[in-house]
Amino acid sequence: MSQNKDKLLIDVGSTYFKVSTSEHIEQHFRDFNKDIFDDLKYKCGEIISRYAKADVNICSSANGGLSALIIGVTHTFSLKFATNIAFNSGINIIDTILYQNIEEYSVPSDLVDVVIVVGGIDSHSNIFSDSLYNYLAQLNYSNLVFVGSEQEASSIKDNIEHAVVLPNIIDDRLHIVEEHLKEYLTNLYQQDIEGKEDIKNLYDITSNQIYSTPYIVNKALPLIDARFSIVNPFILLDIGGATTDIHYSKDLVDDNIVTENEYDRLVFKKLGVYKSKQSLIFAAKNNEFVYELLTHLKVTENIFDEQSEKATKVLMQLAVFLVLCKMSHYKKSYINLKLLAVNSIVLTGGVTKVLAVEDIEYIISFFYKKILTSDHNPVVVLDSNYDIWTLGAQGNELCQ
Amino acid sequence: MKVITGVVGNDIHVVANRLIDLSLRARGFEVFNLGVNTYLEEFFDAAVETGAEVLLISSLNGEAEGWGREVKALKAKYKTLDDLIMMIGGNLVVGSGNAEDIVPRYKNYGFDLVCHQVDLNTGLDLLEVFIEDKKLQKSNK
Ligand code: B12
């Protein structure tokens, strides 16, 4: 950290604040009755006052991020490409819609921050028609971006007020083109942060841009060797209070997506142990292996109703297990990772404060034995000092 | 005219795929080559994204039989592919087999043109004739 001696790094999570200086790192449980800024000043006012605005860097996942709904014409190309770009831009996807069946989908009642419409290479036309506009007329959304065939752009613009049209994310060889949509979504995220009263106030203590935490973590991955001895390929699980993020090396997917990113990100929105505890329990009860795992952990399902350290620990262990299940071939999802090729599993976020390496190793070997019927045993690395986040924040700072 | 091509399933025999790509281009087709190791859904999805009129699948290692059986059910899920011309060629069975048995079977799977161990140029001639016939039928309607 020597080159960044005088920086103060702050991460505002859904459950905790983390504050890091060159000397030490501290974390505080948030007071949800207070405004974020007031709470932060109350708990860390003294440290903050020692730093000039230019020396403070903040990232946040506290506003939950932006919600996106994606409408595309195929699973393999348009929906997959847009999903990949959205995840890598730190956006949460609430649903993906296969356009040809759009009439069969229910319309979400919550406000959607951004709708992404995509489909067709530039030489293809007559792809979208009234069924799209009828659906959108019922949907409550703040922004709409079109990133499909350029020949469709004018009818989209004619039919949808305020539609933003960007270059196609699918090129003429059916390859992905990321930069335009990624930039748009990242900017939208910034605007969202700036618009939220709670976060907006944080600009009183920093003159630097506030980034989303997953964006910062993703930045850290190419630098991870500097702090940990990790054998590639690896996956990183960021298990926190509201969501679980997975970052993985590209080598772990067989994919038609060819990009320059070395690492991709994937989010499971409702797998957290604090704010989304209930949906974590719901997912656990629906997994046929969980009861066996509970028996191995020497607890019963009554643990779900308990409020104790032990209960939090078990929930964290279940979160690790469920995330691995969701990414394996056992469950078909947007992407399946080649988990048998993983050599290291790195854990960061709240999980590192609750579980010890042995607790996690236990779950991981249970997962490999039961679900993948293998003795494979990747090395568990615990980022208990938030080094990854500091690394990313500094890395980002150096790039500015 | 747009054509999607590639080698189906876990098949990695790439030489024919390269030749097919070159020959189609030489004949004036616009080619979208998905390469080896391509799954059925990817073929159909590529046809949707590009608006291609022809899907030309190769299979060399004998896997096609297994995939062939799934073609009809999968294609039925797509609402915009009814007019897609479906062609398959290469080694369409494991071991030896004769065309008289193989061709009707694959037609039944949903292919319009079936070329078991047929030379590429002969096959592509057949394709061009088929396209012309289809055009004529359309204009007569
Ligand atoms: C080279 C080769 C390999 C190489 C492939 C390297 C590579 N990346 O391309 C390697 C060693 C990896 C390999 C592996 C295997 N191979 Co191999 N391989 C061959 C070999 C010797 C030549 C293939 C070739 O490139 N030919 C040159 C090209 C130009 O010709 P072609 O492929 O036949 O294509 C022509 C026509 O078929 C036609 N055509 C092709 N597609 C289409 C489509 C349409 C619409 C039309 C009209 C025409 C058409 O046009 C082409 C040009 O005329 C053939 C035997 C042979 N002599 O053909 C076996 C052969 C294809 N392999 C065979 C087998 C069984 C295998 C393996 C399963 C072996 C194993 N047990 O591991 C694996 C499978 C691997 C996999 N996952 O696919 C068998 C398939 C038998 C079957 N269908 O019953 C063959 C026929 C050998 C044999 N006689 O048993 N193989």
mmCIF file with all atom_site columns, C-alpha atoms and ligand atoms in Angstrom, chain B residues 10-17 19-20 36-37 56-63 87-96 113 115 117-124, ligand 1:
data_model
loop_
_atom_site.group_PDB
_atom_site.id
_atom_site.type_symbol
_atom_site.label_atom_id
_atom_site.label_alt_id
_atom_site.label_comp_id
_atom_site.label_asym_id
_atom_site.label_entity_id
_atom_site.label_seq_id
_atom_site.pdbx_PDB_ins_code
_atom_site.Cartn_x
_atom_site.Cartn_y
_atom_site.Cartn_z
_atom_site.occupancy
_atom_site.B_iso_or_equiv
_atom_site.pdbx_formal_charge
_atom_site.auth_seq_id
_atom_site.auth_comp_id
_atom_site.auth_asym_id
_atom_site.auth_atom_id
_atom_site.pdbx_PDB_model_num
ATOM   1   C  CA  . ASN B 1 10  ? -19.089 -32.462 -30.116 1.00 0.00 ? 10  ASN B CA  1
ATOM   2   C  CA  . ASP B 1 11  ? -17.652 -33.060 -33.565 1.00 0.00 ? 11  ASP B CA  1
ATOM   3   C  CA  . ILE B 1 12  ? -14.325 -31.323 -34.139 1.00 0.00 ? 12  ILE B CA  1
ATOM   4   C  CA  . HIS B 1 13  ? -13.522 -32.324 -37.749 1.00 0.00 ? 13  HIS B CA  1
ATOM   5   C  CA  . VAL B 1 14  ? -12.773 -28.911 -39.123 1.00 0.00 ? 14  VAL B CA  1
ATOM   6   C  CA  . VAL B 1 15  ? -11.421 -29.426 -42.629 1.00 0.00 ? 15  VAL B CA  1
ATOM   7   C  CA  . ALA B 1 16  ? -14.758 -29.885 -44.380 1.00 0.00 ? 16  ALA B CA  1
ATOM   8   C  CA  . ASN B 1 17  ? -16.135 -26.880 -42.498 1.00 0.00 ? 17  ASN B CA  1
ATOM   9   C  CA  . LEU B 1 19  ? -14.007 -25.956 -47.435 1.00 0.00 ? 19  LEU B CA  1
ATOM   10  C  CA  . ILE B 1 20  ? -17.754 -25.458 -47.136 1.00 0.00 ? 20  ILE B CA  1
ATOM   11  C  CA  . VAL B 1 36  ? -17.060 -27.000 -35.148 1.00 0.00 ? 36  VAL B CA  1
ATOM   12  C  CA  . ASN B 1 37  ? -18.699 -27.988 -31.883 1.00 0.00 ? 37  ASN B CA  1
ATOM   13  C  CA  . LEU B 1 56  ? -26.291 -26.157 -43.716 1.00 0.00 ? 56  LEU B CA  1
ATOM   14  C  CA  . ILE B 1 57  ? -25.130 -28.590 -41.047 1.00 0.00 ? 57  ILE B CA  1
ATOM   15  C  CA  . SER B 1 58  ? -22.152 -30.915 -41.332 1.00 0.00 ? 58  SER B CA  1
ATOM   16  C  CA  . SER B 1 59  ? -21.456 -33.986 -39.306 1.00 0.00 ? 59  SER B CA  1
ATOM   17  C  CA  . LEU B 1 60  ? -18.385 -36.125 -39.794 1.00 0.00 ? 60  LEU B CA  1
ATOM   18  C  CA  . ASN B 1 61  ? -17.947 -38.337 -36.774 1.00 0.00 ? 61  ASN B CA  1
ATOM   19  C  CA  . GLY B 1 62  ? -21.344 -39.995 -36.836 1.00 0.00 ? 62  GLY B CA  1
ATOM   20  C  CA  . GLU B 1 63  ? -23.043 -37.940 -34.138 1.00 0.00 ? 63  GLU B CA  1
ATOM   21  C  CA  . MET B 1 87  ? -29.569 -29.223 -45.310 1.00 0.00 ? 87  MET B CA  1
ATOM   22  C  CA  . ILE B 1 88  ? -27.220 -31.779 -43.742 1.00 0.00 ? 88  ILE B CA  1
ATOM   23  C  CA  . GLY B 1 89  ? -24.205 -33.653 -45.082 1.00 0.00 ? 89  GLY B CA  1
ATOM   24  C  CA  . GLY B 1 90  ? -21.012 -35.541 -44.236 1.00 0.00 ? 90  GLY B CA  1
ATOM   25  C  CA  . ASN B 1 91  ? -20.942 -38.976 -42.597 1.00 0.00 ? 91  ASN B CA  1
ATOM   26  C  CA  . LEU B 1 92  ? -24.444 -39.259 -41.282 1.00 0.00 ? 92  LEU B CA  1
ATOM   27  C  CA  . VAL B 1 93  ? -24.202 -42.571 -39.483 1.00 0.00 ? 93  VAL B CA  1
ATOM   28  C  CA  . VAL B 1 94  ? -21.689 -44.406 -37.374 1.00 0.00 ? 94  VAL B CA  1
ATOM   29  C  CA  . GLY B 1 95  ? -19.859 -46.942 -39.511 1.00 0.00 ? 95  GLY B CA  1
ATOM   30  C  CA  . SER B 1 96  ? -21.248 -47.727 -42.932 1.00 0.00 ? 96  SER B CA  1
ATOM   31  C  CA  . LEU B 1 113 ? -31.670 -31.918 -48.410 1.00 0.00 ? 113 LEU B CA  1
ATOM   32  C  CA  . CYS B 1 115 ? -26.159 -35.629 -48.494 1.00 0.00 ? 115 CYS B CA  1
ATOM   33  C  CA  . GLN B 1 117 ? -21.041 -39.018 -48.185 1.00 0.00 ? 117 GLN B CA  1
ATOM   34  C  CA  . VAL B 1 118 ? -21.832 -36.813 -51.117 1.00 0.00 ? 118 VAL B CA  1
ATOM   35  C  CA  . ASP B 1 119 ? -19.092 -34.696 -52.631 1.00 0.00 ? 119 ASP B CA  1
ATOM   36  C  CA  . LEU B 1 120 ? -19.397 -31.081 -51.594 1.00 0.00 ? 120 LEU B CA  1
ATOM   37  C  CA  . ASN B 1 121 ? -19.816 -29.533 -55.024 1.00 0.00 ? 121 ASN B CA  1
ATOM   38  C  CA  . THR B 1 122 ? -22.498 -32.008 -55.988 1.00 0.00 ? 122 THR B CA  1
ATOM   39  C  CA  . GLY B 1 123 ? -24.256 -31.159 -52.737 1.00 0.00 ? 123 GLY B CA  1
ATOM   40  C  CA  . LEU B 1 124 ? -24.059 -27.424 -53.298 1.00 0.00 ? 124 LEU B CA  1
HETATM 41  C  C1  . B12 C 2 .   ? -8.565  -35.996 -39.791 1.00 0.00 ? 1   B12 C C1  1
HETATM 42  C  C2  . B12 C 2 .   ? -9.540  -36.890 -39.053 1.00 0.00 ? 1   B12 C C2  1
HETATM 43  C  C3  . B12 C 2 .   ? -9.632  -36.740 -37.690 1.00 0.00 ? 1   B12 C C3  1
HETATM 44  C  C4  . B12 C 2 .   ? -8.871  -35.689 -36.923 1.00 0.00 ? 1   B12 C C4  1
HETATM 45  C  C5  . B12 C 2 .   ? -9.666  -34.371 -37.048 1.00 0.00 ? 1   B12 C C5  1
HETATM 46  C  C6  . B12 C 2 .   ? -8.768  -33.138 -36.999 1.00 0.00 ? 1   B12 C C6  1
HETATM 47  C  C7  . B12 C 2 .   ? -9.606  -31.912 -37.202 1.00 0.00 ? 1   B12 C C7  1
HETATM 48  N  N1  . B12 C 2 .   ? -9.626  -31.041 -36.229 1.00 0.00 ? 1   B12 C N1  1
HETATM 49  O  O1  . B12 C 2 .   ? -10.231 -31.748 -38.226 1.00 0.00 ? 1   B12 C O1  1
HETATM 50  C  C8  . B12 C 2 .   ? -8.913  -36.281 -35.487 1.00 0.00 ? 1   B12 C C8  1
HETATM 51  C  C9  . B12 C 2 .   ? -7.711  -37.168 -35.269 1.00 0.00 ? 1   B12 C C9  1
HETATM 52  C  C10 . B12 C 2 .   ? -8.977  -35.273 -34.342 1.00 0.00 ? 1   B12 C C10 1
HETATM 53  C  C11 . B12 C 2 .   ? -10.147 -37.159 -35.554 1.00 0.00 ? 1   B12 C C11 1
HETATM 54  C  C12 . B12 C 2 .   ? -10.850 -37.553 -34.450 1.00 0.00 ? 1   B12 C C12 1
HETATM 55  C  C13 . B12 C 2 .   ? -11.901 -38.440 -34.526 1.00 0.00 ? 1   B12 C C13 1
HETATM 56  N  N2  . B12 C 2 .   ? -12.354 -39.076 -35.579 1.00 0.00 ? 1   B12 C N2  1
HETATM 57  CO CO1 . B12 C 2 .   ? -11.778 -38.673 -37.307 1.00 0.00 ? 1   B12 C CO1 1
HETATM 58  N  N3  . B12 C 2 .   ? -11.170 -38.606 -39.138 1.00 0.00 ? 1   B12 C N3  1
HETATM 59  C  C14 . B12 C 2 .   ? -10.309 -37.853 -39.736 1.00 0.00 ? 1   B12 C C14 1
HETATM 60  C  C15 . B12 C 2 .   ? -10.191 -38.290 -41.215 1.00 0.00 ? 1   B12 C C15 1
HETATM 61  C  C16 . B12 C 2 .   ? -8.931  -39.150 -41.344 1.00 0.00 ? 1   B12 C C16 1
HETATM 62  C  C17 . B12 C 2 .   ? -10.141 -37.182 -42.241 1.00 0.00 ? 1   B12 C C17 1
HETATM 63  C  C18 . B12 C 2 .   ? -11.250 -36.127 -42.107 1.00 0.00 ? 1   B12 C C18 1
HETATM 64  C  C19 . B12 C 2 .   ? -10.951 -34.988 -43.054 1.00 0.00 ? 1   B12 C C19 1
HETATM 65  O  O2  . B12 C 2 .   ? -10.508 -33.918 -42.639 1.00 0.00 ? 1   B12 C O2  1
HETATM 66  N  N4  . B12 C 2 .   ? -11.190 -35.187 -44.349 1.00 0.00 ? 1   B12 C N4  1
HETATM 67  C  C20 . B12 C 2 .   ? -11.014 -34.189 -45.377 1.00 0.00 ? 1   B12 C C20 1
HETATM 68  C  C21 . B12 C 2 .   ? -12.355 -33.454 -45.592 1.00 0.00 ? 1   B12 C C21 1
HETATM 69  C  C22 . B12 C 2 .   ? -12.198 -32.415 -46.667 1.00 0.00 ? 1   B12 C C22 1
HETATM 70  O  O3  . B12 C 2 .   ? -13.288 -34.415 -46.000 1.00 0.00 ? 1   B12 C O3  1
HETATM 71  P  P1  . B12 C 2 .   ? -14.603 -34.774 -45.192 1.00 0.00 ? 1   B12 C P1  1
HETATM 72  O  O4  . B12 C 2 .   ? -14.405 -34.440 -43.752 1.00 0.00 ? 1   B12 C O4  1
HETATM 73  O  O5  . B12 C 2 .   ? -15.010 -36.149 -45.500 1.00 0.00 ? 1   B12 C O5  1
HETATM 74  O  O6  . B12 C 2 .   ? -15.653 -33.783 -45.818 1.00 0.00 ? 1   B12 C O6  1
HETATM 75  C  C23 . B12 C 2 .   ? -16.045 -33.885 -47.159 1.00 0.00 ? 1   B12 C C23 1
HETATM 76  C  C24 . B12 C 2 .   ? -17.390 -34.535 -47.325 1.00 0.00 ? 1   B12 C C24 1
HETATM 77  O  O7  . B12 C 2 .   ? -17.762 -35.312 -46.192 1.00 0.00 ? 1   B12 C O7  1
HETATM 78  C  C25 . B12 C 2 .   ? -18.311 -33.424 -47.596 1.00 0.00 ? 1   B12 C C25 1
HETATM 79  N  N5  . B12 C 2 .   ? -19.145 -32.858 -46.551 1.00 0.00 ? 1   B12 C N5  1
HETATM 80  C  C26 . B12 C 2 .   ? -18.898 -32.633 -45.253 1.00 0.00 ? 1   B12 C C26 1
HETATM 81  N  N6  . B12 C 2 .   ? -19.935 -31.987 -44.704 1.00 0.00 ? 1   B12 C N6  1
HETATM 82  C  C27 . B12 C 2 .   ? -20.843 -31.792 -45.668 1.00 0.00 ? 1   B12 C C27 1
HETATM 83  C  C28 . B12 C 2 .   ? -22.058 -31.152 -45.646 1.00 0.00 ? 1   B12 C C28 1
HETATM 84  C  C29 . B12 C 2 .   ? -22.801 -31.087 -46.809 1.00 0.00 ? 1   B12 C C29 1
HETATM 85  C  C30 . B12 C 2 .   ? -24.123 -30.447 -46.789 1.00 0.00 ? 1   B12 C C30 1
HETATM 86  C  C31 . B12 C 2 .   ? -22.296 -31.659 -48.018 1.00 0.00 ? 1   B12 C C31 1
HETATM 87  C  C32 . B12 C 2 .   ? -23.077 -31.582 -49.240 1.00 0.00 ? 1   B12 C C32 1
HETATM 88  C  C33 . B12 C 2 .   ? -21.083 -32.286 -48.011 1.00 0.00 ? 1   B12 C C33 1
HETATM 89  C  C34 . B12 C 2 .   ? -20.349 -32.331 -46.857 1.00 0.00 ? 1   B12 C C34 1
HETATM 90  O  O8  . B12 C 2 .   ? -17.550 -32.364 -48.081 1.00 0.00 ? 1   B12 C O8  1
HETATM 91  C  C35 . B12 C 2 .   ? -16.184 -32.479 -47.705 1.00 0.00 ? 1   B12 C C35 1
HETATM 92  C  C36 . B12 C 2 .   ? -15.370 -32.196 -48.921 1.00 0.00 ? 1   B12 C C36 1
HETATM 93  O  O9  . B12 C 2 .   ? -15.726 -33.031 -49.982 1.00 0.00 ? 1   B12 C O9  1
HETATM 94  C  C37 . B12 C 2 .   ? -11.501 -39.130 -41.402 1.00 0.00 ? 1   B12 C C37 1
HETATM 95  C  C38 . B12 C 2 .   ? -11.399 -40.300 -42.367 1.00 0.00 ? 1   B12 C C38 1
HETATM 96  C  C39 . B12 C 2 .   ? -11.419 -39.871 -43.792 1.00 0.00 ? 1   B12 C C39 1
HETATM 97  N  N7  . B12 C 2 .   ? -10.445 -40.278 -44.534 1.00 0.00 ? 1   B12 C N7  1
HETATM 98  O  O10 . B12 C 2 .   ? -12.368 -39.157 -44.185 1.00 0.00 ? 1   B12 C O10 1
HETATM 99  C  C40 . B12 C 2 .   ? -11.766 -39.619 -39.986 1.00 0.00 ? 1   B12 C C40 1
HETATM 100 C  C41 . B12 C 2 .   ? -13.171 -39.866 -39.548 1.00 0.00 ? 1   B12 C C41 1
HETATM 101 C  C42 . B12 C 2 .   ? -14.086 -38.744 -40.018 1.00 0.00 ? 1   B12 C C42 1
HETATM 102 N  N8  . B12 C 2 .   ? -13.086 -39.853 -38.015 1.00 0.00 ? 1   B12 C N8  1
HETATM 103 C  C43 . B12 C 2 .   ? -13.794 -40.727 -37.516 1.00 0.00 ? 1   B12 C C43 1
HETATM 104 C  C44 . B12 C 2 .   ? -13.868 -40.918 -36.111 1.00 0.00 ? 1   B12 C C44 1
HETATM 105 C  C45 . B12 C 2 .   ? -14.710 -42.093 -35.631 1.00 0.00 ? 1   B12 C C45 1
HETATM 106 C  C46 . B12 C 2 .   ? -13.181 -40.091 -35.238 1.00 0.00 ? 1   B12 C C46 1
HETATM 107 C  C47 . B12 C 2 .   ? -13.157 -40.206 -33.716 1.00 0.00 ? 1   B12 C C47 1
HETATM 108 C  C48 . B12 C 2 .   ? -14.489 -40.555 -33.039 1.00 0.00 ? 1   B12 C C48 1
HETATM 109 C  C49 . B12 C 2 .   ? -12.075 -41.218 -33.378 1.00 0.00 ? 1   B12 C C49 1
HETATM 110 C  C50 . B12 C 2 .   ? -11.989 -41.584 -31.929 1.00 0.00 ? 1   B12 C C50 1
HETATM 111 N  N9  . B12 C 2 .   ? -12.412 -42.802 -31.623 1.00 0.00 ? 1   B12 C N9  1
HETATM 112 O  O11 . B12 C 2 .   ? -11.564 -40.787 -31.121 1.00 0.00 ? 1   B12 C O11 1
HETATM 113 C  C51 . B12 C 2 .   ? -12.653 -38.834 -33.291 1.00 0.00 ? 1   B12 C C51 1
HETATM 114 C  C52 . B12 C 2 .   ? -13.813 -37.876 -33.055 1.00 0.00 ? 1   B12 C C52 1
HETATM 115 C  C53 . B12 C 2 .   ? -13.388 -36.531 -32.515 1.00 0.00 ? 1   B12 C C53 1
HETATM 116 C  C54 . B12 C 2 .   ? -14.521 -35.579 -32.448 1.00 0.00 ? 1   B12 C C54 1
HETATM 117 N  N10 . B12 C 2 .   ? -14.855 -35.113 -31.251 1.00 0.00 ? 1   B12 C N10 1
HETATM 118 O  O12 . B12 C 2 .   ? -15.139 -35.256 -33.421 1.00 0.00 ? 1   B12 C O12 1
HETATM 119 C  C55 . B12 C 2 .   ? -14.577 -41.582 -38.504 1.00 0.00 ? 1   B12 C C55 1
HETATM 120 C  C56 . B12 C 2 .   ? -16.059 -41.253 -38.522 1.00 0.00 ? 1   B12 C C56 1
HETATM 121 C  C57 . B12 C 2 .   ? -16.815 -42.544 -38.777 1.00 0.00 ? 1   B12 C C57 1
HETATM 122 C  C58 . B12 C 2 .   ? -18.282 -42.456 -38.739 1.00 0.00 ? 1   B12 C C58 1
HETATM 123 N  N11 . B12 C 2 .   ? -18.950 -41.360 -38.995 1.00 0.00 ? 1   B12 C N11 1
HETATM 124 O  O13 . B12 C 2 .   ? -18.821 -43.504 -38.544 1.00 0.00 ? 1   B12 C O13 1
HETATM 125 C  C59 . B12 C 2 .   ? -13.788 -41.307 -39.824 1.00 0.00 ? 1   B12 C C59 1
HETATM 126 C  C60 . B12 C 2 .   ? -14.642 -41.360 -41.095 1.00 0.00 ? 1   B12 C C60 1
HETATM 127 C  C61 . B12 C 2 .   ? -12.669 -42.390 -39.882 1.00 0.00 ? 1   B12 C C61 1
HETATM 128 C  C62 . B12 C 2 .   ? -13.229 -43.766 -40.094 1.00 0.00 ? 1   B12 C C62 1
HETATM 129 N  N12 . B12 C 2 .   ? -13.244 -44.239 -41.320 1.00 0.00 ? 1   B12 C N12 1
HETATM 130 O  O14 . B12 C 2 .   ? -13.611 -44.421 -39.159 1.00 0.00 ? 1   B12 C O14 1
HETATM 131 N  N13 . B12 C 2 .   ? -10.421 -37.486 -36.842 1.00 0.00 ? 1   B12 C N13 1
#
